[in-house]
């Protein structure tokens, strides 16, 4: 097991793509094990692909790319502007609200951050916001996408941990809006101290707010329709992904009339590329998952942790600290696929709900995309806005602390996370 981990980190340090680093480390385990034939490793790669719930991934990826070409983004920006641009730090508040609304469309934190950096970032900088503050708001704000359905991370967690994806989607609603509120308060606090004013001095009327919501209604109805379809038993999570593609096509072609055949072709190409990357990681992770079970890693780690304490909250806290540190160096998708089979068997016997743990885990590991040294969202936003990473790090500290504080609250009060799924399912 130690050799597997060392091989993986050495390959990562050499710049080998994540999927191939996982695959080569997995094959190294089977080649040096001396007990298990290498053919078993190959079988595990094939076995990882034989999963019906896994179909949700390519469907939601394609739906996200199609929705981004239907004019929905501009409608959501207009809606966000009307709702919050009058507050202190108005344009920054728009970024936070837009991340919440886009979370139900894109399903990807990095995609959300890149889109906002291109569209809203330059306007914030021209309005007097520092590059570091602008980058931090956009990058950390995209973290909301980790919980707002349909989150790709929650789909993968449910697939690997055999947890209800429908319950995970429902459980992500309240944490997503709580995160929006916490980040908006942080923006307000910083804006008041620095004199970042509102984008407009006039508060919107009820009529203006209603018109903005109606203008963006098809985007706002998208996540609602998905949740209703799952809760009503109309579709499984995989089938609802196919429904999402049809929904995006109907809205794009017939309602907004902005989705062209060329756009459709481009969305398919991008979706194939993204899906190929994700599935390569999933398939090669099958070998590593088998090695983890064979070496009884969950049992060994559980024994070590429960030797320190059997208090569920403390055990989960130790796991979340480890996940946060790991997230600083490893991409969130990899952590979910590799560590869910280790940590879920540890917390479940202690009485921790797997849905509750999944929301906490996804929030923490996705936060790694916004933090150095290898944060994907951080580097994406900083490169698009030409922002020094050092300036970003300083400006992001209040936002990261706010998110960590919210995670602590959700850990201590599971009802905040489980209220909606328990009530509806």
XYZ file of C-alpha atoms in Angstrom:
425
model
C 0.000 0.000 0.000
C 2.889 2.326 0.841
C 4.517 1.538 -2.514
C 1.260 2.379 -4.294
C 1.013 5.755 -2.567
C 4.685 6.575 -3.192
C 4.398 5.643 -6.868
C 1.345 7.878 -7.266
C 2.951 10.927 -5.638
C 6.238 10.491 -7.532
C 4.367 10.330 -10.848
C 2.323 13.389 -9.890
C 5.522 15.263 -9.021
C 6.946 14.343 -12.442
C 3.921 15.936 -14.117
C 2.235 12.721 -15.304
C -1.513 13.319 -15.954
C -3.629 12.337 -12.952
C -5.493 9.501 -14.692
C -2.273 7.826 -15.849
C -0.582 8.388 -12.487
C -3.446 6.496 -10.829
C -3.345 3.735 -13.460
C 0.419 3.247 -13.269
C 0.348 3.230 -9.467
C -2.443 0.634 -9.533
C -0.541 -1.625 -11.950
C 2.571 -1.253 -9.783
C 0.619 -2.708 -6.860
C -0.487 -5.765 -8.864
C 2.978 -6.294 -10.398
C 4.759 -6.242 -7.014
C 2.079 -7.898 -4.887
C 3.115 -11.475 -5.563
C -0.323 -12.839 -4.591
C -2.880 -11.327 -6.966
C -2.494 -11.907 -10.742
C -2.079 -8.786 -12.868
C -5.132 -9.888 -14.849
C -7.267 -9.075 -11.801
C -6.140 -5.466 -12.099
C -7.257 -5.381 -15.728
C -10.593 -6.878 -14.715
C -11.060 -4.154 -12.101
C -10.622 -1.487 -14.784
C -13.356 -3.130 -16.846
C -15.584 -3.689 -13.802
C -15.461 0.001 -12.882
C -17.120 0.830 -16.202
C -20.060 -1.551 -15.677
C -22.271 0.817 -13.712
C -25.639 2.201 -14.787
C -25.503 5.205 -12.370
C -22.233 6.221 -14.043
C -24.233 7.233 -17.133
C -25.277 10.345 -15.201
C -21.781 11.812 -15.622
C -21.640 12.205 -19.443
C -25.289 13.292 -19.578
C -24.862 16.072 -17.010
C -21.552 17.185 -18.541
C -23.222 17.486 -21.962
C -26.266 19.246 -20.483
C -23.997 21.786 -18.776
C -22.159 22.624 -22.001
C -25.439 22.930 -23.906
C -27.025 25.163 -21.258
C -24.056 27.512 -21.454
C -24.873 28.055 -25.139
C -28.581 28.810 -24.727
C -28.255 32.391 -23.471
C -28.988 31.234 -19.913
C -25.761 32.711 -18.526
C -26.637 36.258 -19.606
C -30.162 35.913 -18.224
C -28.798 34.735 -14.879
C -26.355 37.670 -14.765
C -29.201 40.093 -15.425
C -31.288 38.458 -12.701
C -28.405 38.581 -10.203
C -27.753 42.232 -11.029
C -31.319 43.216 -10.218
C -31.422 41.200 -6.989
C -28.148 42.193 -5.265
C -26.185 44.882 -7.155
C -27.580 47.557 -4.776
C -25.715 46.063 -1.775
C -22.243 47.042 -0.569
C -19.789 45.396 -2.912
C -22.625 45.104 -5.439
C -20.774 43.551 -8.367
C -18.989 41.097 -6.070
C -22.363 40.132 -4.602
C -23.548 39.460 -8.147
C -20.682 36.947 -8.532
C -21.775 35.029 -5.428
C -25.439 34.892 -6.456
C -24.489 33.944 -10.013
C -22.360 31.043 -8.671
C -25.406 29.795 -6.788
C -27.637 30.007 -9.850
C -24.997 28.575 -12.186
C -24.423 25.682 -9.777
C -27.737 24.285 -10.922
C -26.638 24.542 -14.557
C -22.921 23.799 -14.932
C -22.349 21.286 -12.109
C -18.626 22.151 -12.177
C -16.832 24.622 -9.909
C -13.930 25.194 -12.306
C -16.267 25.788 -15.273
C -18.279 28.263 -13.199
C -15.145 30.108 -12.055
C -13.748 30.338 -15.595
C -17.035 31.679 -16.973
C -17.345 34.370 -14.288
C -13.696 35.377 -14.639
C -14.199 35.985 -18.366
C -17.548 37.769 -18.132
C -17.650 39.577 -14.770
C -13.986 39.792 -13.745
C -12.968 42.669 -16.019
C -16.020 44.715 -14.952
C -15.149 44.317 -11.267
C -11.546 45.414 -11.832
C -12.643 48.424 -13.904
C -15.037 49.377 -11.089
C -12.164 49.658 -8.596
C -12.078 46.196 -7.006
C -8.554 44.861 -6.559
C -7.476 41.931 -8.726
C -6.849 39.764 -5.673
C -10.278 40.443 -4.186
C -11.999 39.904 -7.540
C -10.182 36.615 -8.100
C -10.925 35.392 -4.561
C -14.642 36.198 -4.822
C -14.967 34.393 -8.153
C -12.833 31.354 -7.278
C -14.116 30.677 -3.751
C -17.667 31.615 -4.763
C -17.629 28.792 -7.310
C -17.358 26.382 -4.357
C -21.157 26.652 -4.031
C -21.350 24.458 -7.131
C -19.983 21.547 -5.061
C -23.309 21.145 -3.252
C -26.013 22.794 -5.391
C -27.553 20.031 -7.566
C -26.652 18.674 -10.034
C -23.112 18.485 -8.610
C -20.837 16.100 -10.505
C -18.865 15.509 -7.305
C -21.977 14.307 -5.482
C -22.783 11.964 -8.379
C -19.310 10.394 -8.132
C -19.521 10.163 -4.324
C -22.900 8.432 -4.581
C -21.538 6.069 -7.249
C -18.433 5.062 -5.294
C -20.068 4.954 -1.851
C -23.355 3.372 -2.978
C -25.263 6.327 -1.519
C -28.583 7.616 -2.889
C -27.785 10.351 -5.421
C -31.327 11.686 -5.068
C -30.851 12.202 -1.317
C -27.450 13.792 -1.943
C -28.988 16.263 -4.405
C -31.709 17.200 -1.913
C -29.187 17.463 0.929
C -27.080 19.942 -1.067
C -29.801 22.585 -1.309
C -29.641 24.091 2.194
C -25.798 23.986 2.478
C -25.557 25.647 -0.944
C -27.756 28.575 0.067
C -26.052 28.809 3.476
C -22.707 29.056 1.707
C -24.098 31.790 -0.527
C -25.269 33.723 2.566
C -21.943 33.299 4.396
C -19.898 34.436 1.391
C -22.225 37.390 0.756
C -21.798 38.522 4.373
C -18.003 38.219 3.962
C -18.133 40.323 0.784
C -20.328 42.906 2.550
C -17.920 43.110 5.514
C -14.841 43.588 3.320
C -16.638 46.021 0.982
C -17.774 48.216 3.885
C -14.224 48.392 5.244
C -12.657 49.242 1.872
C -15.364 51.468 0.504
C -16.402 49.198 -2.350
C -19.770 50.707 -3.163
C -22.940 49.355 -4.660
C -23.234 49.078 -8.420
C -26.464 51.052 -8.185
C -27.888 53.252 -5.443
C -31.496 52.374 -6.208
C -33.055 49.307 -4.612
C -35.107 47.185 -7.004
C -38.857 47.280 -6.816
C -40.885 44.126 -6.378
C -41.965 44.409 -9.997
C -38.356 44.651 -11.243
C -37.330 41.626 -9.187
C -40.275 39.601 -10.483
C -39.506 40.551 -14.087
C -35.855 39.541 -13.644
C -36.852 36.166 -12.218
C -39.375 35.593 -15.016
C -36.747 36.504 -17.628
C -34.449 33.800 -16.215
C -37.219 31.339 -15.370
C -36.047 28.472 -17.566
C -32.603 28.484 -15.970
C -34.056 28.748 -12.457
C -36.514 25.922 -13.145
C -33.779 23.559 -14.347
C -32.508 22.297 -10.937
C -36.060 22.350 -9.563
C -37.240 20.134 -12.422
C -34.384 17.690 -11.784
C -35.193 17.391 -8.074
C -38.933 17.010 -8.703
C -38.265 14.317 -11.316
C -36.041 12.351 -8.920
C -38.271 12.805 -5.866
C -41.412 12.005 -7.828
C -39.896 8.740 -9.037
C -40.193 9.767 -12.682
C -36.495 9.153 -13.383
C -33.457 7.591 -11.777
C -30.423 9.930 -11.402
C -28.985 8.480 -14.644
C -32.236 8.969 -16.515
C -32.614 12.485 -15.162
C -29.248 13.282 -16.769
C -30.724 12.336 -20.141
C -33.753 14.486 -19.303
C -31.345 17.383 -18.579
C -29.883 17.075 -22.101
C -33.363 17.104 -23.657
C -34.362 20.063 -21.465
C -31.276 22.017 -22.531
C -31.979 21.229 -26.202
C -35.634 22.235 -26.057
C -34.868 25.510 -24.235
C -31.950 26.312 -26.535
C -33.597 25.497 -29.867
C -37.257 26.353 -29.326
C -37.571 28.776 -26.381
C -34.472 31.000 -26.379
C -33.685 30.093 -30.006
C -29.966 30.704 -29.400
C -28.643 27.134 -29.623
C -27.473 26.323 -33.164
C -26.363 23.049 -34.699
C -22.782 24.368 -34.647
C -23.133 25.116 -30.931
C -24.525 21.627 -30.417
C -21.534 20.098 -32.193
C -19.097 22.181 -30.114
C -20.898 21.155 -26.897
C -20.626 17.491 -27.904
C -16.885 17.803 -28.570
C -16.270 19.520 -25.222
C -18.481 17.014 -23.400
C -16.625 14.056 -24.938
C -13.287 15.554 -23.880
C -14.427 16.229 -20.307
C -16.174 12.864 -19.981
C -13.130 11.013 -21.289
C -10.935 12.657 -18.665
C -13.357 11.904 -15.832
C -13.992 8.304 -16.897
C -10.291 7.537 -17.295
C -9.798 8.574 -13.679
C -12.814 6.483 -12.595
C -11.694 3.357 -14.493
C -8.108 3.408 -13.239
C -9.371 4.159 -9.733
C -11.043 0.742 -9.838
C -7.636 -0.908 -9.452
C -6.642 1.349 -6.583
C -9.990 0.739 -4.874
C -9.417 -3.009 -5.074
C -5.928 -2.589 -3.626
C -7.307 -0.483 -0.765
C -9.843 -3.196 0.127
C -7.303 -6.022 -0.255
C -4.830 -4.312 2.060
C -7.648 -3.611 4.568
C -6.738 0.084 4.663
C -10.175 1.190 5.965
C -9.942 -1.199 8.893
C -6.392 -0.108 9.769
C -7.227 3.595 9.598
C -10.471 3.040 11.523
C -8.603 1.216 14.276
C -6.059 4.053 14.513
C -8.737 6.762 14.652
C -11.072 4.992 17.052
C -8.038 4.315 19.222
C -7.804 8.078 19.682
C -11.534 8.700 20.117
C -14.893 7.110 19.380
C -16.751 10.426 19.377
C -18.279 10.649 15.866
C -17.835 14.436 15.555
C -14.146 14.215 16.474
C -13.501 11.331 14.073
C -15.196 13.233 11.228
C -13.208 16.352 12.164
C -9.932 14.407 11.884
C -11.029 13.060 8.484
C -12.024 16.523 7.233
C -8.660 17.966 8.315
C -6.908 15.187 6.390
C -9.145 15.825 3.342
C -8.410 19.550 3.464
C -4.652 18.932 3.502
C -4.944 16.314 0.733
C -7.092 18.719 -1.285
C -4.230 21.210 -1.324
C -2.265 18.813 -3.530
C -4.742 16.483 -5.289
C -7.748 17.258 -7.503
C -11.163 16.801 -5.861
C -12.428 14.135 -8.293
C -9.444 11.919 -7.485
C -9.915 12.337 -3.739
C -13.593 11.406 -3.927
C -12.876 8.271 -5.961
C -9.890 7.121 -3.887
C -10.851 8.112 -0.344
C -14.608 7.520 -0.218
C -14.091 3.713 -0.006
C -11.682 4.305 2.893
C -13.516 6.842 5.034
C -17.175 5.922 4.499
C -16.779 2.488 6.192
C -15.131 4.282 9.120
C -17.869 6.842 9.817
C -20.957 4.720 9.126
C -20.480 2.332 12.099
C -20.187 5.447 14.313
C -23.692 6.523 13.304
C -22.710 9.253 10.828
C -25.212 9.543 7.981
C -23.417 8.885 4.643
C -25.390 11.719 2.989
C -24.308 14.177 5.701
C -20.695 13.019 5.404
C -20.846 13.313 1.599
C -21.843 16.978 1.710
C -19.067 17.768 4.203
C -16.517 15.802 2.195
C -17.398 17.397 -1.148
C -17.242 20.899 0.332
C -13.809 20.353 1.841
C -12.166 18.545 -1.095
C -13.553 21.069 -3.609
C -12.145 23.875 -1.453
C -8.742 22.499 -2.437
C -9.400 23.729 -5.988
C -9.391 27.287 -4.610
C -6.221 27.005 -2.498
C -2.498 26.699 -3.227
C -0.301 25.011 -4.242
C -2.253 23.220 -7.000
C -5.744 24.758 -6.899
C -7.189 24.398 -10.419
C -9.878 27.069 -9.995
C -7.358 29.409 -8.371
C -4.880 29.198 -11.257
C -7.678 29.399 -13.835
C -9.076 32.642 -12.418
C -5.676 34.199 -11.688
C -4.445 33.509 -15.216
C -7.597 34.908 -16.829
C -7.478 38.090 -14.714
C -3.672 38.414 -14.693
C -3.668 38.344 -10.890
C -0.523 37.429 -8.889
C -1.135 34.244 -6.914
C 0.376 35.844 -3.796
C -2.247 38.613 -3.879
C -5.002 36.049 -4.386
C -3.847 34.000 -1.381
C -4.018 36.982 0.972
C -7.443 38.068 -0.288
C -8.903 34.555 -0.160
C -8.180 33.990 3.551
C -11.437 35.562 4.882
C -13.509 33.567 2.390
C -11.757 30.272 3.179
C -12.212 30.884 6.918
C -15.913 31.629 6.351
C -16.359 28.333 4.471
C -14.468 26.356 7.133
C -16.680 27.944 9.809
C -19.803 26.903 7.901
C -18.490 23.336 7.563
C -17.974 23.246 11.335
C -21.576 24.377 11.883
C -22.909 21.738 9.465
C -20.804 19.082 11.210
C -22.234 19.929 14.634
C -25.829 20.330 13.397
C -26.504 17.542 10.864
C -30.147 18.624 10.659
C -29.112 21.582 8.510
C -27.967 19.121 5.848
C -30.480 16.315 6.332
C -33.664 18.325 6.859
C -34.741 18.440 3.212
C -33.927 14.800 2.221
C -35.517 13.469 5.435
C -38.640 15.530 4.814
C -39.042 14.606 1.133
C -37.607 11.075 0.974
